XYZ file of C-alpha atoms in Angstrom:
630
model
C -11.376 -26.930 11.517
C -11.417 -31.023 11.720
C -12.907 -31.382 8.063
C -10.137 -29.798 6.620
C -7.452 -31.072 8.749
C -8.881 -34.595 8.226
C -8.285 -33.539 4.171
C -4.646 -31.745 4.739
C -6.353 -29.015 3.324
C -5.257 -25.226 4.387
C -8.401 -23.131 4.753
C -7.976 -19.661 2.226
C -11.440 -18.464 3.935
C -13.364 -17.522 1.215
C -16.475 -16.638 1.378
C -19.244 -18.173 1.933
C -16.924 -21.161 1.923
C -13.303 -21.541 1.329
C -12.307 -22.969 -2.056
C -10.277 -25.409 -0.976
C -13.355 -27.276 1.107
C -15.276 -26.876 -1.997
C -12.795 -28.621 -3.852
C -12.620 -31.037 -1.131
C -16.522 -31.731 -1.172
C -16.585 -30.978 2.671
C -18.352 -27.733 4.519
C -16.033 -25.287 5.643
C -16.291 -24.959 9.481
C -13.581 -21.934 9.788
C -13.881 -19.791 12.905
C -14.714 -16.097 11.701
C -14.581 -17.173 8.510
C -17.277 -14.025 7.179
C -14.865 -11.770 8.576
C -12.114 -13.406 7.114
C -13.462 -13.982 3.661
C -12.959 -12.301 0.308
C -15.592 -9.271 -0.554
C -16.195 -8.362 -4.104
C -14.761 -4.801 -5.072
C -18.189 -3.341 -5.437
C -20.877 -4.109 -3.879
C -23.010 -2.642 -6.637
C -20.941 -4.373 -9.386
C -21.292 -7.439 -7.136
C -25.534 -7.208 -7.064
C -25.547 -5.955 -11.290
C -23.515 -9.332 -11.908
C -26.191 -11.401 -10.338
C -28.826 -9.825 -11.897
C -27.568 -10.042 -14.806
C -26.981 -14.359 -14.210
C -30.821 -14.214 -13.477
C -31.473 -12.291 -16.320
C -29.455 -15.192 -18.547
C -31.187 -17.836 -16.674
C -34.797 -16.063 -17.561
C -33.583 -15.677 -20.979
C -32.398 -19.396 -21.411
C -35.789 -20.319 -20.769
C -37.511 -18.011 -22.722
C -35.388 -19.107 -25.757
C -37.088 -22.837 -24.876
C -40.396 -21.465 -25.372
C -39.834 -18.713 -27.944
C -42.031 -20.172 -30.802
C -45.171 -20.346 -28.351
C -44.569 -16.480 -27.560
C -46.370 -13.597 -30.095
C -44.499 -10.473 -30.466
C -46.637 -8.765 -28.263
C -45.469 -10.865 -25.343
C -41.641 -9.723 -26.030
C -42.603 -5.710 -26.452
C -44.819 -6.747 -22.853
C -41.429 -7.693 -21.293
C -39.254 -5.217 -22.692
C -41.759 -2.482 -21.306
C -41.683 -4.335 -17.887
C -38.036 -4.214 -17.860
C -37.669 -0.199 -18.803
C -40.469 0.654 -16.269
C -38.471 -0.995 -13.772
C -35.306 0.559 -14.414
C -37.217 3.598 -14.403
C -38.796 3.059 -10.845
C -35.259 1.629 -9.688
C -33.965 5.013 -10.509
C -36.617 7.065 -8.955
C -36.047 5.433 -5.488
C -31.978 5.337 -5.241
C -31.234 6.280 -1.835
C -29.544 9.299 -1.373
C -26.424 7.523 0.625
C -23.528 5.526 -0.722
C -23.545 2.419 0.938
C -25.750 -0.393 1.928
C -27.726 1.542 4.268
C -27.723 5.490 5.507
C -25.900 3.948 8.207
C -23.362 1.841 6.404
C -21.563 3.322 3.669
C -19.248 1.414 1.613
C -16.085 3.135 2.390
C -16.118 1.613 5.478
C -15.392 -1.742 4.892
C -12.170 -0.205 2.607
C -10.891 1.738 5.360
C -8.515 -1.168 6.573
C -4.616 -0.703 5.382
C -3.730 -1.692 1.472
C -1.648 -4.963 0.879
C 1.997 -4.700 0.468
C 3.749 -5.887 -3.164
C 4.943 -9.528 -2.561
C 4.762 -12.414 -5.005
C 4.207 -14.833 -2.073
C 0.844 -14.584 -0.681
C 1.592 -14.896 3.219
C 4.292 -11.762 2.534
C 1.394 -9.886 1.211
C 0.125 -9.941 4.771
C 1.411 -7.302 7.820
C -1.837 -8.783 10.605
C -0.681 -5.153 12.584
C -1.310 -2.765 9.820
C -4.367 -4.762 8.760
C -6.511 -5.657 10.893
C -10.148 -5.304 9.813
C -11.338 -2.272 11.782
C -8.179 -0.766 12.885
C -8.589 2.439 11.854
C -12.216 2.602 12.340
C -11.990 1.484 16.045
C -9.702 4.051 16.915
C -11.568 7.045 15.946
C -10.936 8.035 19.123
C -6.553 8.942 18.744
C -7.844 10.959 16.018
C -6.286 15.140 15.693
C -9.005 17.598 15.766
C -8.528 20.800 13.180
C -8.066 22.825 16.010
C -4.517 20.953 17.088
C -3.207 23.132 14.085
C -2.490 26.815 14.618
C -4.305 29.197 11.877
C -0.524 30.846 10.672
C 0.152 26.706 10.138
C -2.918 25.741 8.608
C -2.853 28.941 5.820
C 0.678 27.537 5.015
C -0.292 24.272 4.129
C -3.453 24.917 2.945
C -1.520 27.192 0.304
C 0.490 23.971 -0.470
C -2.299 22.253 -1.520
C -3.678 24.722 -3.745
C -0.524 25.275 -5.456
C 1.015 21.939 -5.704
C -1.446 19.090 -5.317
C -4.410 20.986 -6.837
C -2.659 21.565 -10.537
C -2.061 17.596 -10.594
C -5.651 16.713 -9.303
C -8.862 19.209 -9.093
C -11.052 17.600 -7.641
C -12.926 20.339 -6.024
C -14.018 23.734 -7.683
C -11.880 26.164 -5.808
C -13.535 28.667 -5.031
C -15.807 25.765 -2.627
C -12.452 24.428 -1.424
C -11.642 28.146 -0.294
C -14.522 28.470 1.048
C -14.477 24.970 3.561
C -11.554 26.035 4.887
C -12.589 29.350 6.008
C -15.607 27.784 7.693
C -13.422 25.965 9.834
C -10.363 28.638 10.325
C -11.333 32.020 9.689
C -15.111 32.169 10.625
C -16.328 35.489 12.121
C -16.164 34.444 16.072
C -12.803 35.052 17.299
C -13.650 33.115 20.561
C -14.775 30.102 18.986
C -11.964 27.408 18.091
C -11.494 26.579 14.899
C -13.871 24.189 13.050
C -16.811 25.125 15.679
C -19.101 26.868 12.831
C -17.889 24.179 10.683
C -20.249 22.142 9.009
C -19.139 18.261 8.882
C -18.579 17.839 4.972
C -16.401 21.070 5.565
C -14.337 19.624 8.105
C -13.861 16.614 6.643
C -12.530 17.784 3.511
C -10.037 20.539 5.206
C -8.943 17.342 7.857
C -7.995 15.274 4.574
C -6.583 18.323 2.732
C -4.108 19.071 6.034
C -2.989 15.717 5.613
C -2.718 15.630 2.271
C -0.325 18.733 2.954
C 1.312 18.136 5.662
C 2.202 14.070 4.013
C 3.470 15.685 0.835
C 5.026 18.580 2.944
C 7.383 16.370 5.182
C 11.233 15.200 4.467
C 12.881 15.517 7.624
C 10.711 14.533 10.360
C 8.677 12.122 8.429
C 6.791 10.152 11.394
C 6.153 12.908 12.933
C 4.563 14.867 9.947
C 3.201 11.511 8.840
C 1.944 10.460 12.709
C -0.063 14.129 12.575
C -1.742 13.117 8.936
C -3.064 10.219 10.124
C -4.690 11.606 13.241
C -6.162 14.237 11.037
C -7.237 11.221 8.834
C -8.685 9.766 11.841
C -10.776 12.555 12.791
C -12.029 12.931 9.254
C -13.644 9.337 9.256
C -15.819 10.569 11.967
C -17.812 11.791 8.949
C -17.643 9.282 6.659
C -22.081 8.756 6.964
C -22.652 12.120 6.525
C -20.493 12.763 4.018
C -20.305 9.873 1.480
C -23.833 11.041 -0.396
C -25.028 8.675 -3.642
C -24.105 11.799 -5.675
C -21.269 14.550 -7.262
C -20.868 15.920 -3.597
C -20.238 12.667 -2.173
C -17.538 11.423 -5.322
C -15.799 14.398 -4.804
C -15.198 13.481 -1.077
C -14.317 9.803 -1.957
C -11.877 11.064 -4.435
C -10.119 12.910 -1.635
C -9.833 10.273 0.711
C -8.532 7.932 -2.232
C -5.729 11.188 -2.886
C -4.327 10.335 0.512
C -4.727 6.763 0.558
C -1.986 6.906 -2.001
C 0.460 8.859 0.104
C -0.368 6.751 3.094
C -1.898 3.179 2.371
C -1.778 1.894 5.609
C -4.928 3.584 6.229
C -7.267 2.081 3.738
C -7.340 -0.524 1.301
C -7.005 1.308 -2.452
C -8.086 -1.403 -4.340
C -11.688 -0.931 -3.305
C -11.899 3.027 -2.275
C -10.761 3.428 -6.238
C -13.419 0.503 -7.116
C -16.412 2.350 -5.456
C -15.225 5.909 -6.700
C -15.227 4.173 -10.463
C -18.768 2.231 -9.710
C -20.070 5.874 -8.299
C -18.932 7.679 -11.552
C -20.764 5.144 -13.323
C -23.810 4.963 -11.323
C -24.102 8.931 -11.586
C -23.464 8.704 -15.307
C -20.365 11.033 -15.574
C -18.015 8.475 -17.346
C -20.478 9.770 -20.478
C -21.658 13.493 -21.203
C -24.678 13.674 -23.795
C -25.948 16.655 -24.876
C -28.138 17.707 -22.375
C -25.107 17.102 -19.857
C -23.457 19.792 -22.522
C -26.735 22.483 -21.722
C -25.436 22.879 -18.392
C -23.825 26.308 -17.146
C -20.172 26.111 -18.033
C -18.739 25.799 -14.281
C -21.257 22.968 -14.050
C -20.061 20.689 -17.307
C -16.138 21.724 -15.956
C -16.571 20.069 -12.787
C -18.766 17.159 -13.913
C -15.490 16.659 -16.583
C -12.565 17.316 -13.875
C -14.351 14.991 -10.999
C -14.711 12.151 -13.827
C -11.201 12.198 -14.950
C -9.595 12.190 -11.262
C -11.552 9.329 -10.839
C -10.580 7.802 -13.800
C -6.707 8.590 -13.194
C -6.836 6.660 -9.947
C -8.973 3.817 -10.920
C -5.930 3.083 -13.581
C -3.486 3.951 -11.316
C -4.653 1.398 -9.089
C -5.814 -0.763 -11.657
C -2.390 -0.826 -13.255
C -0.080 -1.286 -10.996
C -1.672 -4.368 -10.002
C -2.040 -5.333 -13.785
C -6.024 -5.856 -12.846
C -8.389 -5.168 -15.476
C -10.465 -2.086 -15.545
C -14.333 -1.290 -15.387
C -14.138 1.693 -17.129
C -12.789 -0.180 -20.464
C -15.764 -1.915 -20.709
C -17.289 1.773 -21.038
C -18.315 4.384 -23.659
C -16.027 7.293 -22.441
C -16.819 10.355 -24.223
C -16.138 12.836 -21.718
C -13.899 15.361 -22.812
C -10.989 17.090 -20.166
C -12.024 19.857 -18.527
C -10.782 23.244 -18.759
C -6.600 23.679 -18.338
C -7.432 27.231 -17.158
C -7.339 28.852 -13.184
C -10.713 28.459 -11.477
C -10.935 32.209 -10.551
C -11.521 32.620 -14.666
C -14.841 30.000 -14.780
C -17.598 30.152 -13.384
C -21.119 29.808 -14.866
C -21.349 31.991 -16.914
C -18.271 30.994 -19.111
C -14.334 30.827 -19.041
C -12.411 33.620 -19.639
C -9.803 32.402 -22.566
C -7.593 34.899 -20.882
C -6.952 33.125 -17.756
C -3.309 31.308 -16.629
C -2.782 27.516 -17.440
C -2.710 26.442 -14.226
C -4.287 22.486 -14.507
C -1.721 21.992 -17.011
C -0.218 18.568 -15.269
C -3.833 17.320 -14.156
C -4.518 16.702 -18.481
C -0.675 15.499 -19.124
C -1.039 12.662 -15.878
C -4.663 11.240 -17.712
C -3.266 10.967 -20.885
C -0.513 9.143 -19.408
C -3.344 7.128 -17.498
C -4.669 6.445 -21.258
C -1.809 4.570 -22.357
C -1.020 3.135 -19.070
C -4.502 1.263 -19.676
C -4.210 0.757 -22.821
C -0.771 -1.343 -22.370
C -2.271 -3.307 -19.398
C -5.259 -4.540 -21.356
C -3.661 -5.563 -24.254
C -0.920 -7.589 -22.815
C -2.504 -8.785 -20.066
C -5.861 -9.371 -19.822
C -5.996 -9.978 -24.529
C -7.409 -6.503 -25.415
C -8.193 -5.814 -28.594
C -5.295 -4.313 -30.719
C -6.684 -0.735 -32.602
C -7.544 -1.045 -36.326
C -4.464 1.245 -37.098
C -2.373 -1.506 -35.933
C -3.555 -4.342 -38.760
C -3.898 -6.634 -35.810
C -0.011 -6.777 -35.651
C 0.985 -7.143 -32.036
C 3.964 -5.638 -33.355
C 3.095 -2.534 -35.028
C 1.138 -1.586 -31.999
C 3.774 -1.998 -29.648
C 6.125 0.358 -31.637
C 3.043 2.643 -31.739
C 2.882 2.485 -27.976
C 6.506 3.346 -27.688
C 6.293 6.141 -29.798
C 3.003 7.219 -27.772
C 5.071 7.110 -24.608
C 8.553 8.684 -26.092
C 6.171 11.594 -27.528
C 3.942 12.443 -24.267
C 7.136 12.582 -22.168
C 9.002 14.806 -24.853
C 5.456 16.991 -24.380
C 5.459 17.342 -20.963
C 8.961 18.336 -20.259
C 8.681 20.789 -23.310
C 5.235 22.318 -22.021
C 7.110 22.453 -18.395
C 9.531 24.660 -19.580
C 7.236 27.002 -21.137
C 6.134 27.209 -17.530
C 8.894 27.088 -15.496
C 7.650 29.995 -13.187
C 4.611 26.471 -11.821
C 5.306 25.379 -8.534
C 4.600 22.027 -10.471
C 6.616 21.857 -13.607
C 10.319 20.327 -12.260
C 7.966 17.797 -10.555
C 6.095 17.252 -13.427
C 9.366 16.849 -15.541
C 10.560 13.767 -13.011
C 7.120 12.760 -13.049
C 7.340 12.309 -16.966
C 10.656 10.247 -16.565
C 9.495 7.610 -14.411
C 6.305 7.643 -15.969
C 7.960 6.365 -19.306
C 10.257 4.098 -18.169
C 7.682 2.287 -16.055
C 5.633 1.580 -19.115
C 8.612 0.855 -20.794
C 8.888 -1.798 -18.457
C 5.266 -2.804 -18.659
C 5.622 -2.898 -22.581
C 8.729 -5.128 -22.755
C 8.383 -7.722 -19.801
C 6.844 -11.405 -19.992
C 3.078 -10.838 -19.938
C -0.108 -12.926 -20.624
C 0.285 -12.038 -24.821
C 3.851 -12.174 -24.949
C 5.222 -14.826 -22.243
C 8.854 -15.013 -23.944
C 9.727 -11.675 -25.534
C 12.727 -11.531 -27.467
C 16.227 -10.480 -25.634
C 16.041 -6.762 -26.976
C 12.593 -6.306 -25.550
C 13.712 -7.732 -22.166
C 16.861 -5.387 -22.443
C 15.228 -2.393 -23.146
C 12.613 -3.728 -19.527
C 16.459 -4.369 -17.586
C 17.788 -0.872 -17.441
C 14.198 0.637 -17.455
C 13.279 -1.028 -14.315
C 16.275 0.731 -12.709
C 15.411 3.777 -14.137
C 11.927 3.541 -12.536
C 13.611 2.935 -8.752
C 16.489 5.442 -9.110
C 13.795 7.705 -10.377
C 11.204 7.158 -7.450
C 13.994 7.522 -4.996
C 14.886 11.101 -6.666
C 10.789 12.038 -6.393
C 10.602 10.746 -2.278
C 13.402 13.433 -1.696
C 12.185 16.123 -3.566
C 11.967 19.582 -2.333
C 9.143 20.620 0.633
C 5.575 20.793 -1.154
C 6.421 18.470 -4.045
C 4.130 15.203 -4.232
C 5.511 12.202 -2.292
C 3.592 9.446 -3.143
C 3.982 5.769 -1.584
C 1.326 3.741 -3.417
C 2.331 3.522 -6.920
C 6.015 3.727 -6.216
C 6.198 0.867 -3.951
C 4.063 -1.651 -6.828
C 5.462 0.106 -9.597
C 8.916 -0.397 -8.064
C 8.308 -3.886 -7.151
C 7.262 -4.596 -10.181
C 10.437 -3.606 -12.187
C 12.157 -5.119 -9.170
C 10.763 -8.984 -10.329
C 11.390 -7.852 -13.718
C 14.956 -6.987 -13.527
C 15.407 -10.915 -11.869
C 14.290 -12.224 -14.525
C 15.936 -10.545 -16.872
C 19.135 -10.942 -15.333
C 18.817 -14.402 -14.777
C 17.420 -15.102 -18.217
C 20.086 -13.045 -20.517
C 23.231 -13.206 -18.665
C 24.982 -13.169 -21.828
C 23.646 -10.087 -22.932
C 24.165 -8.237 -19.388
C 27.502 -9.386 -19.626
C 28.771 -8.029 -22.759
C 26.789 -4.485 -21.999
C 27.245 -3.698 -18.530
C 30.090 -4.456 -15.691
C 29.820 -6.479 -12.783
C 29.688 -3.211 -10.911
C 27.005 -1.707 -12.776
C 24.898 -4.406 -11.777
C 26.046 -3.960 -8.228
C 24.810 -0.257 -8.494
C 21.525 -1.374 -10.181
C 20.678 -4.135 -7.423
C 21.323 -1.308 -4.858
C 19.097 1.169 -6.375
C 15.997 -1.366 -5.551
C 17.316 -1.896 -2.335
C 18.150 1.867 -1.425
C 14.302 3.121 -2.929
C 12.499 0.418 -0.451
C 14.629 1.515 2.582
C 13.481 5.028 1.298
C 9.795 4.348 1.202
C 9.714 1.981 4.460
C 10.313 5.874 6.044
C 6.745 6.702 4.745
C 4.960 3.357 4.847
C 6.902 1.105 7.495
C 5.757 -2.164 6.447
C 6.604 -1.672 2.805
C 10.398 -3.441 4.521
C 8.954 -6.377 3.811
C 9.395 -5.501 0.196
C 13.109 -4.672 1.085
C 13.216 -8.211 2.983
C 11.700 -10.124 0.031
C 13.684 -8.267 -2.875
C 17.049 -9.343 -1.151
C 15.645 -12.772 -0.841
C 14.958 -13.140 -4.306
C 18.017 -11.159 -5.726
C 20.340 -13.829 -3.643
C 20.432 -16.693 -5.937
C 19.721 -14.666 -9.007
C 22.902 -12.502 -8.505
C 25.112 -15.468 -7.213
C 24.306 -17.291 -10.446
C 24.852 -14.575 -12.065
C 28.600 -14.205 -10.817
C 29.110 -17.903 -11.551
C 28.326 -17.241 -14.972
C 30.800 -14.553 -15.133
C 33.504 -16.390 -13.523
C 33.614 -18.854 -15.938
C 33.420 -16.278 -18.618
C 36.794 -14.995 -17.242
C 38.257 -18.412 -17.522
C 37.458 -18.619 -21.101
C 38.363 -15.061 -22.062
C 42.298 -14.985 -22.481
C 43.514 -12.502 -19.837
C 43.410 -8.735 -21.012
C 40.728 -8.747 -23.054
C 37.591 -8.372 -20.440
C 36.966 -4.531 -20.886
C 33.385 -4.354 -19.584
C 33.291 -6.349 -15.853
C 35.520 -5.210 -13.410
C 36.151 -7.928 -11.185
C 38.558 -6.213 -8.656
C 36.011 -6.396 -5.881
C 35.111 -9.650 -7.188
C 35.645 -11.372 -3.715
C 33.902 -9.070 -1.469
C 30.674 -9.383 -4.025
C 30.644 -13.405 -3.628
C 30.871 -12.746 0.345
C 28.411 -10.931 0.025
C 25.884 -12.989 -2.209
C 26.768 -15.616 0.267
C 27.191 -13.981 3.531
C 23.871 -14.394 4.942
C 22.965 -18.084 2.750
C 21.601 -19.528 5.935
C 18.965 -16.919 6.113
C 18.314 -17.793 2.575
C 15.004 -19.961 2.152
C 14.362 -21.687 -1.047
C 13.086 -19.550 -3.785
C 10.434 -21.551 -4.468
C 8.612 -21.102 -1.367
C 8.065 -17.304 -1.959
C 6.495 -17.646 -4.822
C 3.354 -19.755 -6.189
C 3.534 -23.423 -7.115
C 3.681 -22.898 -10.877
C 6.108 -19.849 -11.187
C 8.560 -21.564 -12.286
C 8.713 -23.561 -15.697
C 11.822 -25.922 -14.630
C 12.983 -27.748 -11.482
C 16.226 -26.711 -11.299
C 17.211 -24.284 -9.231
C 20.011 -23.423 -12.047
C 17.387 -22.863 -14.933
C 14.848 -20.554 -13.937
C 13.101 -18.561 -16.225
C 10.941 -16.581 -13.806
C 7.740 -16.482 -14.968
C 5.716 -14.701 -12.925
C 2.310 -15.267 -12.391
C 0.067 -12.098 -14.008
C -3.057 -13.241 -12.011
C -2.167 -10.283 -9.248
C -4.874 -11.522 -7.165
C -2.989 -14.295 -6.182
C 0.555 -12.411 -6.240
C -0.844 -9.674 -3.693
C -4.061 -10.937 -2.385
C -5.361 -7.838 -1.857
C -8.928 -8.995 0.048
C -9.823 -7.796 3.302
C -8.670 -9.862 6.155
């Protein structure tokens, strides 16, 4: 690449040229560079946002001519306009994708970024690679690897423990694909032979689904099994991805394992094209002929929309990424809390168990979760309750949290007898202290919050790794997810540095030297945890101990010379018997050490010195995580 070599200039191979030729005023020559480049989340999104830049570019010129226009000119070109949206509509193909041939999910099915705030750790070129999981089709495990006894087992597990947090299909259909593929009439046949290919495809994911959340023991091998069942499932990714509810649904499934395994596919965009399909088939609003449907109908329109929903904020908030579906008019109301086997279409039978209880708790957690990230990161508007006071809305938001985790636990014990409600009760805990930690850290709206605020982030951020570690060792059947806890524990990680570095003063007088010792080891035991399930999240483990190093050996500076001013006897919160084998420690491996500054971004820090950091992290999580295809 002699242009940008002659420049000093380190290609970032954007496409259709990188922006650092651009900036350079010099073409960018780099090999494979469309391969290489960024792609826009959705495709559709992508083609709507330049239509809608010719559409200002047409209207800028209009406005230069408006006085030589009549009236019936502009209701001419309005008509124009809604005939072709009309036509547009009539003609949608009936795939998802670019053509029949190339649906969209491909290009997502590459693994997801890990957490780093440097973008080279971001990268793992193994796990990554482009079309690694589409090229090897071929190692994938066929439904009929399974034995029937095995297959009833888990499939049992995922009605009763992963259906209650997410319904995405009907069950009575679900029930159905699976005896298509394992209990069809021909006893000679092998299992899956009858099977149609949307059938088999949903029971491969669901066995992986199970067998993932199933494992606690013999993880790789459990894990090594899902993905070969994941595998043979993208064999059917053009039949199955259809440009309608059918085709969400089977999106929304693939996106459910994605977050127990993201080294498959990429879960930035597989959540980004489930969102830009709910919005293309017009289920993130229900109007009132949507409300004439048969009542099974309107329940699954409502239950598919809102487990899309949940993991478009999911994703879109642990990456503190703004959200397409704020930008909407969501009036969809949740769907029925009641067993399947009491709806159908001709009504629901008040009568029938709460069994969908957790599904409505997790997207009103979602709702607040949003609701958090846009106003303190991307300048949301603050609700008209609030009397634009940043901080009445921020108590409000506390309270919101406080009170949705006091109603879950309390609902959960009304239904103790649901496979569910102990994991829902965890579930609720790290919940809330993750958006405690969202709430109270540096963000776009509040870049210095005051040394309560960052207090109440500290211990919260621990909270949220202790309590991930507690849900990746739950009991067999219990959700084990790797996404979320990974960012979201990543994320309190970075916190907790800074707020250890920036309030020693405060950490001193409230918690011993080792307390924090047991708090720095809680990150460090969680990502050693989750590596098990997702083996190149150790580079999260690798960077967290890089960063802490500094951070905790100024830190232990600071309270040495706190001892030599305090007159001896009177320190009764640090213990500082082990004090010795702690600095050893800090220092032991120092020549490993590289300097702090070149994990992170240019500008993350405000001051030079090495002694006065203040940590602030970039928010722009495109840079932090560069989560692009590569």
């Amino acid at each position: 690449m002699s242009s940008e070599e002659d420049s000093d200039l380190e290609c970032d191979a954007a496409s259709p040229s990188c922006s650092r030729c651009n900036e350079a005023g010099v073409p960018c020559v780099a090999p494979n560079a469309s391969r290489q480049g960024t792609a826009p989340r959705s495709i559709v999104q992508f083609l709507e946002d330049q239509l809608a830049n010719v559409d200002n570019v047409q209207r800028e010129a209009y406005t230069t001519r408006a006085e030589h226009l009549d009236d019936r000119a502009v209701d001419a070109t309005q008509d124009t306009r809604l005939l072709i949206n009309h036509v547009m509509k009539d003609f949608a193909p009936s795939y998802a994708g670019l053509t029949a041939l190339t649906p969209l999910v491909h290009c997502a099915v590459t693994g997801t970024r890990l957490p780093s705030t440097s973008l080279s750790g971001a990268i793992n070129s193994n796990e990554h690679h482009q079309n690694s999981t589409i090229d090897s089709v071929s190692d994938g495990i066929r439904l009929s690897y399974i034995p029937t006894a095995i297959a009833d087992f888990l499939f049992e597990n995922y009605l009763k423990r992963v259906v209650a947090q997410n319904p995405i299909f009907y069950l009575p259909d679900v029930v159905g694909f699976f005896n298509a593929v394992f209990h069809h009439p021909i006893d000679s046949l092998e299992p899956g032979t009858l099977a149609s290919p949307y059938e088999t495809y949903v029971v491969s994911l669901i066995m992986a689904v199970s067998l993932t959340t199933s494992a606690r023991t013999q993880q790789l091998r459990a894990n090594s099994i899902a993905t070969g069942l994941f595998k043979s499932a993208m064999r059917y990714i053009q039949t199955v991805f259809t440009n309608d509810l059918r085709g969400l649904q089977a999106l929304l499934l693939l996106c459910e394992y994605t977050f127990l395994n993201p080294s498959v596919a990429n879960v930035w965009f597989l959540s980004g094209f489930t969102t830009q399909l709910c919005i293309d088939l017009g289920i993130h609003q229900e109007t009132l002929d949507d409300q004439k449907a048969d009542p099974l109908t309107v329940d699954i329109r409502r239950r598919v929309f809102w487990c899309a929903y949940e993991m478009e904020i999911a994703t879109a908030g642990a990456l503190l990424r703004p959200t397409q579906f704020l930008s909407k008019n969501i009036n969809v109301p949740f769907p029925s809390e009641i067993e399947d086997t009491a709806i159908s279409a001709k009504g629901v039978d008040p009568h029938g168990k709460l069994t969908k209880f957790p599904s409505t708790r997790i997207w009103r957690f979602r709702q607040i979760e949003a609701e958090v990230v846009s106003v303190l990161f991307h300048n949301g508007d603050l609700s008209a309750e609030d009397n634009g006071a940043l901080s009445m809305w921020m108590e409000r938001m506390e309270i919101a949290i406080d009170t949705w985790r006091d109603e879950v636990k309390w609902f959960s014990s009304l239904n103790g007898s649901h496979p569910a409600s102990e994991e829902m009760c965890l579930y609720a805990d790290i919940a809330h202290d993750y958006i405690i930690v969202t709430l109270f850290r540096p963000s776009t709206r509040v870049k210095d919050p005051t040394t309560g605020n960052l207090m109440k982030a500290f211990i919260a951020g621990v909270h949220v790794a202790r309590g991930y570690w507690k849900q990746a060792n739950l009991e067999f059947g219990s959700s084990k997810y790797v996404f979320h806890p990974c960012y979201h524990t990543f994320s309190a990680a970075v916190v907790f540095l800074q707020v250890l570095d920036r309030c020693k003063e405060a950490i001193w007088l409230k918690y011993s030297t080792d307390e924090i010792e047991d708090f720095i080891s809680s990150f460090s035991k969680f990502f050693a945890t989750i590596a098990e399930r997702w083996p190149a999240a150790s580079r999260c483990l690798e960077e967290f101990e890089r960063l802490m190093a500094p951070v905790k050996r100024n830190y232990i500076d600071f309270t040495l010379r706190k001892a030599r001013t305090v007159p001896n006897g009177s320190i009764t919160n640090a213990s500082f018997s082990d004090q010795g084998g702690f600095l050893l420690n800090a220092s032991a491996h120092q020549d490993e050490l590289v300097d702090i500054h070149t994990l992170f971004p240019q500008d993350v820090f405000s001051h030079g010195q090495l002694g006065d950091l203040t940590f602030t992290i970039p928010t722009d999580w495109e840079m932090e995580f560069d989560f692009g295809v590569i």
